[in-house]
Short mmCIF file of C-alpha atoms in Angstrom, two decimals:
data_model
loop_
_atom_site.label_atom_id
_atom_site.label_comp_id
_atom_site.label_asym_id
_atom_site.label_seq_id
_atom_site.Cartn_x
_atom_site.Cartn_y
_atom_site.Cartn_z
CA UNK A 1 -13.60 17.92 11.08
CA UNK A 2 -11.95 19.93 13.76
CA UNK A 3 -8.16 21.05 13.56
CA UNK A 4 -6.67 20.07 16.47
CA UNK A 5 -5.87 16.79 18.01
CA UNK A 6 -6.55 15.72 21.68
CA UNK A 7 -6.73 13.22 24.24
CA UNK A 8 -10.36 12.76 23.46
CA UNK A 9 -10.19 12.01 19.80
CA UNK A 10 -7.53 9.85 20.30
CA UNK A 11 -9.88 7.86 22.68
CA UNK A 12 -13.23 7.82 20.45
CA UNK A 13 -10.85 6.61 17.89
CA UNK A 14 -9.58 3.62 19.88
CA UNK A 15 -13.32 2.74 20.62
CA UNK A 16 -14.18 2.88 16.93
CA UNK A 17 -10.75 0.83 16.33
CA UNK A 18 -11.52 -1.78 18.88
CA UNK A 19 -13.27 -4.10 16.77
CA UNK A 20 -11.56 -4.09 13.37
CA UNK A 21 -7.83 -3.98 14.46
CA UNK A 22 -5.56 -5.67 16.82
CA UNK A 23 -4.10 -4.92 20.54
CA UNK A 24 -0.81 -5.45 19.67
CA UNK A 25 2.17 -6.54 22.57
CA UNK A 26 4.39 -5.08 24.53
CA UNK A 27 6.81 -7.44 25.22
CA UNK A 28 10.29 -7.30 26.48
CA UNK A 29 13.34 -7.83 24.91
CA UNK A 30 16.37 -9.13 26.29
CA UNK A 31 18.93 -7.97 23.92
CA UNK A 32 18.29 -4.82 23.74
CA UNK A 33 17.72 -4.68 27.45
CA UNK A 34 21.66 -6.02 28.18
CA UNK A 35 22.28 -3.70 25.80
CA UNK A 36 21.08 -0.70 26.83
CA UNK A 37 21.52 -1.79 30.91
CA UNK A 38 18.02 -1.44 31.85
CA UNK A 39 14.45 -3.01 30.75
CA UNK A 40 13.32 -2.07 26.96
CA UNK A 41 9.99 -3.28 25.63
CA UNK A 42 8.94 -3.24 21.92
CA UNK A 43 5.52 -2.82 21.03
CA UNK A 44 4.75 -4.93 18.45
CA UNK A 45 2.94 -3.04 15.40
CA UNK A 46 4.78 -5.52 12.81
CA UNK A 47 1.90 -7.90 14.25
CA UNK A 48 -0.74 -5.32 13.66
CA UNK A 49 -3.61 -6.17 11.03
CA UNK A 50 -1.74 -4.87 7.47
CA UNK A 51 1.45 -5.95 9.76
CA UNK A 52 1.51 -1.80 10.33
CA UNK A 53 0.43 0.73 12.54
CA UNK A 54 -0.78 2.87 9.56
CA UNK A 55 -4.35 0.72 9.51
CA UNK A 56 -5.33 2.53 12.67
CA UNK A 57 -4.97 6.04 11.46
CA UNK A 58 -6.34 4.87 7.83
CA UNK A 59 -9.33 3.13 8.95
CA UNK A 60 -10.23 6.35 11.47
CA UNK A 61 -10.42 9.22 9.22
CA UNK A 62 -12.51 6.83 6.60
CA UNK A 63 -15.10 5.25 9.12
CA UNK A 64 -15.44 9.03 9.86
CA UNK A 65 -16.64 10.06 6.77
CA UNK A 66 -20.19 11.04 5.93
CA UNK A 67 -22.28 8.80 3.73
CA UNK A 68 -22.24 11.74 0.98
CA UNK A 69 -18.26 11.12 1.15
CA UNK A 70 -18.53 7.36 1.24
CA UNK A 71 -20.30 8.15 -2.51
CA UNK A 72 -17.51 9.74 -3.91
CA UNK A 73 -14.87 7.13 -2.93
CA UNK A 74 -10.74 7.87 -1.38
CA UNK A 75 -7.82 8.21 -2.27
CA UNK A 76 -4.27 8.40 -0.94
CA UNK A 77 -0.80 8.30 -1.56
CA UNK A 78 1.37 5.49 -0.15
CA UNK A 79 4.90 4.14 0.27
CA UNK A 80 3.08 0.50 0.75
CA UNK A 81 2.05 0.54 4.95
CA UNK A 82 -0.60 3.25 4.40
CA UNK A 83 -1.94 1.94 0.84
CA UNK A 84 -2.45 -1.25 2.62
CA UNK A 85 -4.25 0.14 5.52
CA UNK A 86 -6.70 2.40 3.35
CA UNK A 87 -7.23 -1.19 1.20
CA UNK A 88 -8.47 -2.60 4.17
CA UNK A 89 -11.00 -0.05 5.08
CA UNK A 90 -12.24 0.06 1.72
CA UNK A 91 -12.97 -3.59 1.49
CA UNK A 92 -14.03 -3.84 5.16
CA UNK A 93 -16.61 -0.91 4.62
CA UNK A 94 -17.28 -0.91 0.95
CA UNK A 95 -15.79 2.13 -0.35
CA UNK A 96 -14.10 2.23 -3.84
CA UNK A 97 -10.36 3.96 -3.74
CA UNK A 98 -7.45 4.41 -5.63
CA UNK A 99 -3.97 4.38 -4.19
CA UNK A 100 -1.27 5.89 -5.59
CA UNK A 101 2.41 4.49 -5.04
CA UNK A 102 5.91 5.31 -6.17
CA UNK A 103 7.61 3.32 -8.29
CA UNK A 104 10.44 3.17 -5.36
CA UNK A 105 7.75 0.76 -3.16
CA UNK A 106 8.26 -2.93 -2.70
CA UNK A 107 6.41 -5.84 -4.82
CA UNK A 108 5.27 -7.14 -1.81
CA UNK A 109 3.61 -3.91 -0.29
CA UNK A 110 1.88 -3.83 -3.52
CA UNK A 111 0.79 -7.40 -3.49
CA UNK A 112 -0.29 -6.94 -0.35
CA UNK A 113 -2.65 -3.42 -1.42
CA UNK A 114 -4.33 -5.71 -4.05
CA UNK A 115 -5.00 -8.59 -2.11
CA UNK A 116 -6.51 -6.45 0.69
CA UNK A 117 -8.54 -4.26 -1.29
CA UNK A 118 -9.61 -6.91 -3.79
CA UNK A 119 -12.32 -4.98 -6.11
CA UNK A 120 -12.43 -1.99 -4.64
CA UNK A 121 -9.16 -0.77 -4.61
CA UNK A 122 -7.10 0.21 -7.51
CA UNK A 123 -3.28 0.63 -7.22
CA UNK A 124 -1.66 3.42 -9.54
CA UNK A 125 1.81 4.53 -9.80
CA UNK A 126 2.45 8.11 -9.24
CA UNK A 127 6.14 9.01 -9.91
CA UNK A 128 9.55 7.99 -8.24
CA UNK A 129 9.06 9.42 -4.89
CA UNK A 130 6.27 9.53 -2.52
CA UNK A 131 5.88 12.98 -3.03
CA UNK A 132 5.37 13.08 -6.08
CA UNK A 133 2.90 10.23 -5.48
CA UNK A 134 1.44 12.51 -3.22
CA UNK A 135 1.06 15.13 -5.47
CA UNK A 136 -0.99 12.97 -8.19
CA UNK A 137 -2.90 11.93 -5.63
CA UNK A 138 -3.80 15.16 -4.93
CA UNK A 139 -4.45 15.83 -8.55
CA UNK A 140 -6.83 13.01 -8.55
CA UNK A 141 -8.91 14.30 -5.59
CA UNK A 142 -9.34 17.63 -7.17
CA UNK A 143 -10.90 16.42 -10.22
CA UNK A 144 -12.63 13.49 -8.88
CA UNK A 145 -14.28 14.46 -5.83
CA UNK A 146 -12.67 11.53 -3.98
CA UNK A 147 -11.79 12.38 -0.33
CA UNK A 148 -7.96 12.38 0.15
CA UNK A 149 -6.91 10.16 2.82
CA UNK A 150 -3.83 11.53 3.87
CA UNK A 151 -1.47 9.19 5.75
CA UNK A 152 0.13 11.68 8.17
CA UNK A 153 -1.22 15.12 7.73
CA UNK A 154 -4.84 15.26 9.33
CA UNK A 155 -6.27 15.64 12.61
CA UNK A 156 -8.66 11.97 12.06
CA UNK A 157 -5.03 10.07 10.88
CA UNK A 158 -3.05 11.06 13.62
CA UNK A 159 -5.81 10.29 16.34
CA UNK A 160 -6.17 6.82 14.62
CA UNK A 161 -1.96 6.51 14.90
CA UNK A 162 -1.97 8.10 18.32
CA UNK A 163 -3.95 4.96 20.16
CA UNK A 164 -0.59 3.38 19.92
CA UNK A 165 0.12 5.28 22.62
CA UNK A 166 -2.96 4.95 24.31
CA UNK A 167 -1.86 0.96 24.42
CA UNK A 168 1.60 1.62 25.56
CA UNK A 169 0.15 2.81 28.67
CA UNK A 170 -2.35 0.78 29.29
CA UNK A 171 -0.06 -2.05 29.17
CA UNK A 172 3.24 -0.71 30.81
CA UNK A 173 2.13 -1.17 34.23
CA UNK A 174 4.50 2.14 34.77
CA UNK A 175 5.01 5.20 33.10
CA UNK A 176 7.87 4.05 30.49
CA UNK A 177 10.80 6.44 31.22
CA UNK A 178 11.21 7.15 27.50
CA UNK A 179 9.15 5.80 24.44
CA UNK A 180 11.27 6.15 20.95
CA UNK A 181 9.11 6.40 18.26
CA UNK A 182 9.76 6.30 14.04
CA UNK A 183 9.33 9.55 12.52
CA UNK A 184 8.81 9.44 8.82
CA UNK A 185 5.38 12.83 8.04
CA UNK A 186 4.87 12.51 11.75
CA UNK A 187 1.85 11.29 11.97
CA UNK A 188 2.22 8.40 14.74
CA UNK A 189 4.46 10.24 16.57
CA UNK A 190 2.36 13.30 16.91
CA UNK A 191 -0.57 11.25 18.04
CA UNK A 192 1.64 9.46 20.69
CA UNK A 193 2.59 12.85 21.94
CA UNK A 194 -0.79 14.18 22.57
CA UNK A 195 -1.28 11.22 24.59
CA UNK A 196 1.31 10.67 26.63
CA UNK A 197 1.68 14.61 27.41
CA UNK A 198 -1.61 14.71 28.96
CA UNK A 199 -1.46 11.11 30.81
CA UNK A 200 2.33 10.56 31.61
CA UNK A 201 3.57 14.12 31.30
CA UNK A 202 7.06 12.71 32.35
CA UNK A 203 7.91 10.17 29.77
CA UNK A 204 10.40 11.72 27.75
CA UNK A 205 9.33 11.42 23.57
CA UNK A 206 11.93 10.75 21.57
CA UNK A 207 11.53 10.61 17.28
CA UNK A 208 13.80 8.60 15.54
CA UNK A 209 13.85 9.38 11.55
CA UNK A 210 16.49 7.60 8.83
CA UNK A 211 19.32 10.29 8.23
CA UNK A 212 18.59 10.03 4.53
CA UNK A 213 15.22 11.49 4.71
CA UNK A 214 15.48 13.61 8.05
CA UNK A 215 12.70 16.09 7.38
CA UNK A 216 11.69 16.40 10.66
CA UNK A 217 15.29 17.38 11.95
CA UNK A 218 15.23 19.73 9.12
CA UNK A 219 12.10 21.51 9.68
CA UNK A 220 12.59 21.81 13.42
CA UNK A 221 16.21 23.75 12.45
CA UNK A 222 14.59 25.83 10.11
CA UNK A 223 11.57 26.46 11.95
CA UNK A 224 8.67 25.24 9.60
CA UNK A 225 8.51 22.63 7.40
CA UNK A 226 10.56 22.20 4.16
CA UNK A 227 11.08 19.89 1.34
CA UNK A 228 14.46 17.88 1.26
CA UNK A 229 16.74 18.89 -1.64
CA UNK A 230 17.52 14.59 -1.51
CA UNK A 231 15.69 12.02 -0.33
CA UNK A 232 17.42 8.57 0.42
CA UNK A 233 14.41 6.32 0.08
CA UNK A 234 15.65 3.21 1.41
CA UNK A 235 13.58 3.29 4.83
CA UNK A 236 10.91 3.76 2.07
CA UNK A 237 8.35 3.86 5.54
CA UNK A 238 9.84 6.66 6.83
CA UNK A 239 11.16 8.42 3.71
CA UNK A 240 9.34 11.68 3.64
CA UNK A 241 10.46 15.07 1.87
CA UNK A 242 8.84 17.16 3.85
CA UNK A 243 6.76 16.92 7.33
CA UNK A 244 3.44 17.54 7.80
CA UNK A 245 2.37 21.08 8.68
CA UNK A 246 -0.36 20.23 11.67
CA UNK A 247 2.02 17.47 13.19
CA UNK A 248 5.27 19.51 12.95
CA UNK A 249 4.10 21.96 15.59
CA UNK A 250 3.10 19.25 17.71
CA UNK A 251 6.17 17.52 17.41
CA UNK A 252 8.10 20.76 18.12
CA UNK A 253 5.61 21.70 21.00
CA UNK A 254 5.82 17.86 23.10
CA UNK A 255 8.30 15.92 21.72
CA UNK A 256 11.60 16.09 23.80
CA UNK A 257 14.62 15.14 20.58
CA UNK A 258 14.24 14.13 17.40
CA UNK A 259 17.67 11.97 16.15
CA UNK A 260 18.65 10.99 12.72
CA UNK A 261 19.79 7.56 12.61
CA UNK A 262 22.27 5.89 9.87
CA UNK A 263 20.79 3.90 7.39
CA UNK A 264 23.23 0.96 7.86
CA UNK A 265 22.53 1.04 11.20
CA UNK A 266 18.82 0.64 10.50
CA UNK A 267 20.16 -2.43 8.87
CA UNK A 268 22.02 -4.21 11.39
CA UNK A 269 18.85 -3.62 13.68
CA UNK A 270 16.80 -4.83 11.02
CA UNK A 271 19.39 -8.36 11.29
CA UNK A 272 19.24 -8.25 14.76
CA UNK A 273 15.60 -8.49 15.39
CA UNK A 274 15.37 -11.38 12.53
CA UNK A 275 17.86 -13.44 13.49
CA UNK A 276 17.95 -12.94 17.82
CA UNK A 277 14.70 -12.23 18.31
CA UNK A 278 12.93 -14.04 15.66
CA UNK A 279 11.01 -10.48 14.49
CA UNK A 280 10.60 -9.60 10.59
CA UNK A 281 10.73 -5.56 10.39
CA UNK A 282 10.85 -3.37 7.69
CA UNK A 283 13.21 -0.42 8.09
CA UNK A 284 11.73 1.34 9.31
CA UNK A 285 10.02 -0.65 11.99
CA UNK A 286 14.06 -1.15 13.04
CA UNK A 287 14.10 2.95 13.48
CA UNK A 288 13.46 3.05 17.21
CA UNK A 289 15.53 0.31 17.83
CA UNK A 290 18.49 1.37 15.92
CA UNK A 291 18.09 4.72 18.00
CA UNK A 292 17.88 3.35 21.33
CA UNK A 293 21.16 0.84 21.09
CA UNK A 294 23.61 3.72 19.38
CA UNK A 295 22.05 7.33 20.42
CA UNK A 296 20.16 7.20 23.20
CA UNK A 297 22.31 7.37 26.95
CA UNK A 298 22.19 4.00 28.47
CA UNK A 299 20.53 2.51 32.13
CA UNK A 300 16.90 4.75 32.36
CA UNK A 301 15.31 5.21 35.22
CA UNK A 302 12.81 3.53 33.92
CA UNK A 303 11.49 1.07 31.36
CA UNK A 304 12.24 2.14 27.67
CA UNK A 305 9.66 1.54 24.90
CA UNK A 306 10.37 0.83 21.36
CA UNK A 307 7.73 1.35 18.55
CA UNK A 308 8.18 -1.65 16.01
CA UNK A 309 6.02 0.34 13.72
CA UNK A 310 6.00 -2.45 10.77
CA UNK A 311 7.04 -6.04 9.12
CA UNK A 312 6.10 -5.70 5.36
CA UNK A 313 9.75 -6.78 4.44
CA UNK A 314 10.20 -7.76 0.99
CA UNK A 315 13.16 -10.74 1.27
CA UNK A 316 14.81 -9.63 -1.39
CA UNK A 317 16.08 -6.98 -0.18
CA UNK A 318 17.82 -8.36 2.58
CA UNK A 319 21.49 -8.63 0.40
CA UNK A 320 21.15 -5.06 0.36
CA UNK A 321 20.49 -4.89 4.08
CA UNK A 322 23.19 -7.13 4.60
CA UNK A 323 25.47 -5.27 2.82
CA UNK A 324 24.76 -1.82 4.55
CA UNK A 325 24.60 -3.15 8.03
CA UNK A 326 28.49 -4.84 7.35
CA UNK A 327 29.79 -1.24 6.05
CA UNK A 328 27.83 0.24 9.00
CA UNK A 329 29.97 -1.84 11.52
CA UNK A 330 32.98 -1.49 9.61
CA UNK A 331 33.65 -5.49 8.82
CA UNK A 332 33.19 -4.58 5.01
CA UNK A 333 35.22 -2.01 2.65
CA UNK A 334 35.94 -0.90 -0.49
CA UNK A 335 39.08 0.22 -2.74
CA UNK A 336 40.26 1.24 -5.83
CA UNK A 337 43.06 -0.35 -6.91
CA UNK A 338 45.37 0.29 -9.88
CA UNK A 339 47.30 -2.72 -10.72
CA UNK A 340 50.21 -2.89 -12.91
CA UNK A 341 49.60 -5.03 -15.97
CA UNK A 342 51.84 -7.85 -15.33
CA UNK A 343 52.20 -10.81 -13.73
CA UNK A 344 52.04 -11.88 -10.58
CA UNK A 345 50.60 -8.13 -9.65
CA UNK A 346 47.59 -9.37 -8.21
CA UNK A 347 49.58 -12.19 -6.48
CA UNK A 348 51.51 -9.39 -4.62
CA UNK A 349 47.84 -7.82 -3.68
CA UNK A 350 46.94 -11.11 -2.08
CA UNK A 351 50.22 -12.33 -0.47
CA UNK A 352 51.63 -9.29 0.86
CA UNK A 353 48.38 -6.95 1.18
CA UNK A 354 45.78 -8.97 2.43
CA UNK A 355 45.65 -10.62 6.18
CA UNK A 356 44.50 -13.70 8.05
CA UNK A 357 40.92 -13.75 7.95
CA UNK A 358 40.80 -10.92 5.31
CA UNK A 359 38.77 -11.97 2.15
CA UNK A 360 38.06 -10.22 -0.69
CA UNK A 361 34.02 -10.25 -1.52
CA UNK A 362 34.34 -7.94 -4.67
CA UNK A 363 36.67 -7.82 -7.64
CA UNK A 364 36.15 -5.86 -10.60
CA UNK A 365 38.08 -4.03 -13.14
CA UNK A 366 37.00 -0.70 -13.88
CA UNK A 367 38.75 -0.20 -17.12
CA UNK A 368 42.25 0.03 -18.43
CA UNK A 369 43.81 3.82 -18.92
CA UNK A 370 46.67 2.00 -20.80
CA UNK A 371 48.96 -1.02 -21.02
CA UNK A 372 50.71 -0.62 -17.95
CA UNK A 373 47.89 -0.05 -15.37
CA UNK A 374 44.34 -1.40 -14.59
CA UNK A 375 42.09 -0.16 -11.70
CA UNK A 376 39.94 -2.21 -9.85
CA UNK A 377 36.85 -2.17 -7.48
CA UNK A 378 37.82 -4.61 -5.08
CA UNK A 379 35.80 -5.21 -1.96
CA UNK A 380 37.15 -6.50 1.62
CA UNK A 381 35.99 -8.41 4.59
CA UNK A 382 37.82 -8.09 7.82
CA UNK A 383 36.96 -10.56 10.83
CA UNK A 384 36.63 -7.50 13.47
CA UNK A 385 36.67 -3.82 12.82
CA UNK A 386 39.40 -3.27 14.38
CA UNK A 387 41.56 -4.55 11.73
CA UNK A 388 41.48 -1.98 9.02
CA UNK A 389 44.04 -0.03 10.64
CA UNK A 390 46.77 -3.23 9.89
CA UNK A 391 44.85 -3.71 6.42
CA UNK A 392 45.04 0.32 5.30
CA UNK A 393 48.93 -0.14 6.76
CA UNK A 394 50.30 -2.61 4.08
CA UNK A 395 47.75 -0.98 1.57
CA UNK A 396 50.12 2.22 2.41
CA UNK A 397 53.25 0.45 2.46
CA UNK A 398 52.40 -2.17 -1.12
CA UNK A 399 53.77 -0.42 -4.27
CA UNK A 400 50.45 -0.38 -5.35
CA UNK A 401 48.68 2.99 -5.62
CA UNK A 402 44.94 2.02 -3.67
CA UNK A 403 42.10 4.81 -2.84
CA UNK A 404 39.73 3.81 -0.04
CA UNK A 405 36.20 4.27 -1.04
CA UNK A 406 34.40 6.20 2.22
CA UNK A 407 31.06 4.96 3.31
CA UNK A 408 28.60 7.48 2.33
CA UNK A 409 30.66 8.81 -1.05
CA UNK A 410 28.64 8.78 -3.84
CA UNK A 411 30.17 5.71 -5.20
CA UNK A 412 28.35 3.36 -3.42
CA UNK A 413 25.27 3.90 -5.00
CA UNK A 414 27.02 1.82 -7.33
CA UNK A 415 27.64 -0.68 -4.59
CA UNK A 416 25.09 -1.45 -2.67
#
């Protein structure tokens, strides 16, 4: 296996990919284009066999294998995308594996490993985070003899993950003025890189990663990569600890900005494509979306391309997603509230506090400290953002004694 990834493994890797996966669309979409003032085209990897982009780079490194490693069998560690994509290229070419998840991964990513994998896969969970999924994976290798399929971090993965880019051109028609591309190990992005540096030099790279798990960002300040102290895992796709160490120099070396993008707005991205455009992504198939509408400057010379890097969305989580995109544009808040124990107080609240089209979507007491005052969680909905400054006015002016809870304190992990 050589060590360093290049144009040419990325295209003996589509050839070996052409008959097992699919050639996915880039199509263009119209809201993001009026937003953004200029054409924007999503390639569609949420439509990609295993809905992900992760099958490509899977199904490389293990068709690459020698029959003595065929023998021993895989294994990998997965959030879900991966998992699935290494299921698939065990059943398709008869090799046994194990895959090793968190306990943080959807129901329906693990479904979804079983089905594909059917007898010759078996699904174990390795810890609370995917690193430490990782790391029993790696345990597992050692004293097996199973090869480690690593979803990011090697040369055959990458080259697999980097014929996205190989598409993108192919089917532009002109060299995309900027290509935004999830970043969770960096992996796909590294691969897309390699490509696009040597065959449209000029297309500025740009890697968007959730700013709850921005390893990349992290390992670019400090010069190497690192492992995150904390790890929000709710772009579980993209929720990495720390970067890989053969695609962080490659991301440092060819790709142009790496951004960190707010979960919540990950979320109202997420909305957007689902209920506009009629597109079910995970997270973090939202990433590159989310980073072209709020970070990225607007009207490109040239056509901007948006990596929809998944759709393995588990519905249930969509209250949640709800919830954070709502904080993220500021229509939804949260107070504490100490009430006076005595009638009519919470009257007052509602008469004299709240506003037209202002309605309260949470109420809870917290507890009593004594006989004269109660505090409350309660939650409110304005109609437009721009009303919390009248709402946070008569909160100031009431008698009552009210605390505004700020997104990102540690008090909405209790929330959302």
């Amino acid at each position: 296996m050589t060590d360093r990834l290049t144009a040419r493994l990325i295209s003996q890797a589509a050839e070996r990919l052409r008959p097992v996966i699919r050639h996915t669309a880039l199509e263009p979409n119209h809201r993001l284009s009026d937003l953004l003032g200029g054409q924007v085209l999503l390639k569609r990897e949420d439509a990609q066999v295993c809905r992900s982009y992760k099958v490509r780079g899977a199904f490389n490194l293990i068709a690459s294998l020698t029959d003595e490693e065929r023998r021993r069998g895989v294994v990998c560690a997965s959030a879900g995308n991966h998992g699935q994509g290494v299921a698939f290229a065990c059943a398709r070419l008869g090799i046994s594996g194990r895959v090793y998840v968190p306990s943080t991964t959807p129901r329906q990513k693990r479904e979804r490993i079983a089905a594909l994998g059917g007898d010759q896969v078996e699904i174990v969970v390795g810890g609370g985070t995917y690193d430490e999924a990782s790391s029993a994976a790696h345990a597992d290798s050692e004293h097996t003899g199973a090869v480690y399929v690593h979803p990011f971090d090697d040369v055959r993965t990458m080259a697999g993950q980097g014929t996205v880019g190989l598409e993108i051109l192919a089917q532009c028609g002109e060299a995309p003025h900027t290509v935004v591309v999830p970043v969770g190990g960096g992996g796909l992005i590294s691969g897309i890189a390699v490509w696009l540096r040597e065959h449209s030099p000029a297309t500025r790279i740009v890697g968007a990663e959730p700013a709850g798990a921005a390893s990349m960002r992290a390992a670019l300040d400090h010069g190497g990569p690192l492992a995150l102290p904390e790890l929000d895992t709710f772009v579980d796709g993209a929720a990495v600890g720390r970067v890989g160490d053969a695609t962080f120099p490659l991301v440092k070396d060819l790709v142009d900005e790496v951004v960190a993008v707010d979960e919540g707005a990950v979320c109202t991205e997420m909305l957007d494509l689902y209920q506009t455009d009629g597109i079910i992504a995970e997270p973090a198939g939202a990433l590159a979306g989310a980073a072209a509408r709020e970070l990225l400057p607007h009207a490109s010379a040239g056509p901007v391309v948006c990596v929809v890097s998944g759709g393995n969305n588990d519905v249930s989580r969509y209250n949640e997603v709800l919830e954070r995109s709502l904080v993220h544009i500021g229509l939804r808040h949260y107070f504490l509230v100490t009430f006076p124990q005595r009638p009519g107080a919470l009257r007052h609240f509602l008469d004299e506090v709240l506003g037209e089209g202002e309605d309260i979507i949470a109420f809870e007491y917290v507890k009593k400290n004594n006989r004269e005052t109660g505090p409350a969680l309660v939650g409110i909905e304005v109609e437009r953002a721009g009303d919390l400054d009248s709402l946070l006015s008569r909160m100031k002016a009431s008698p009552l004694t009210v605390e505004r809870i700020p997104p990102g304190s540690p008090l909405f992990t209790f929330i959302l």
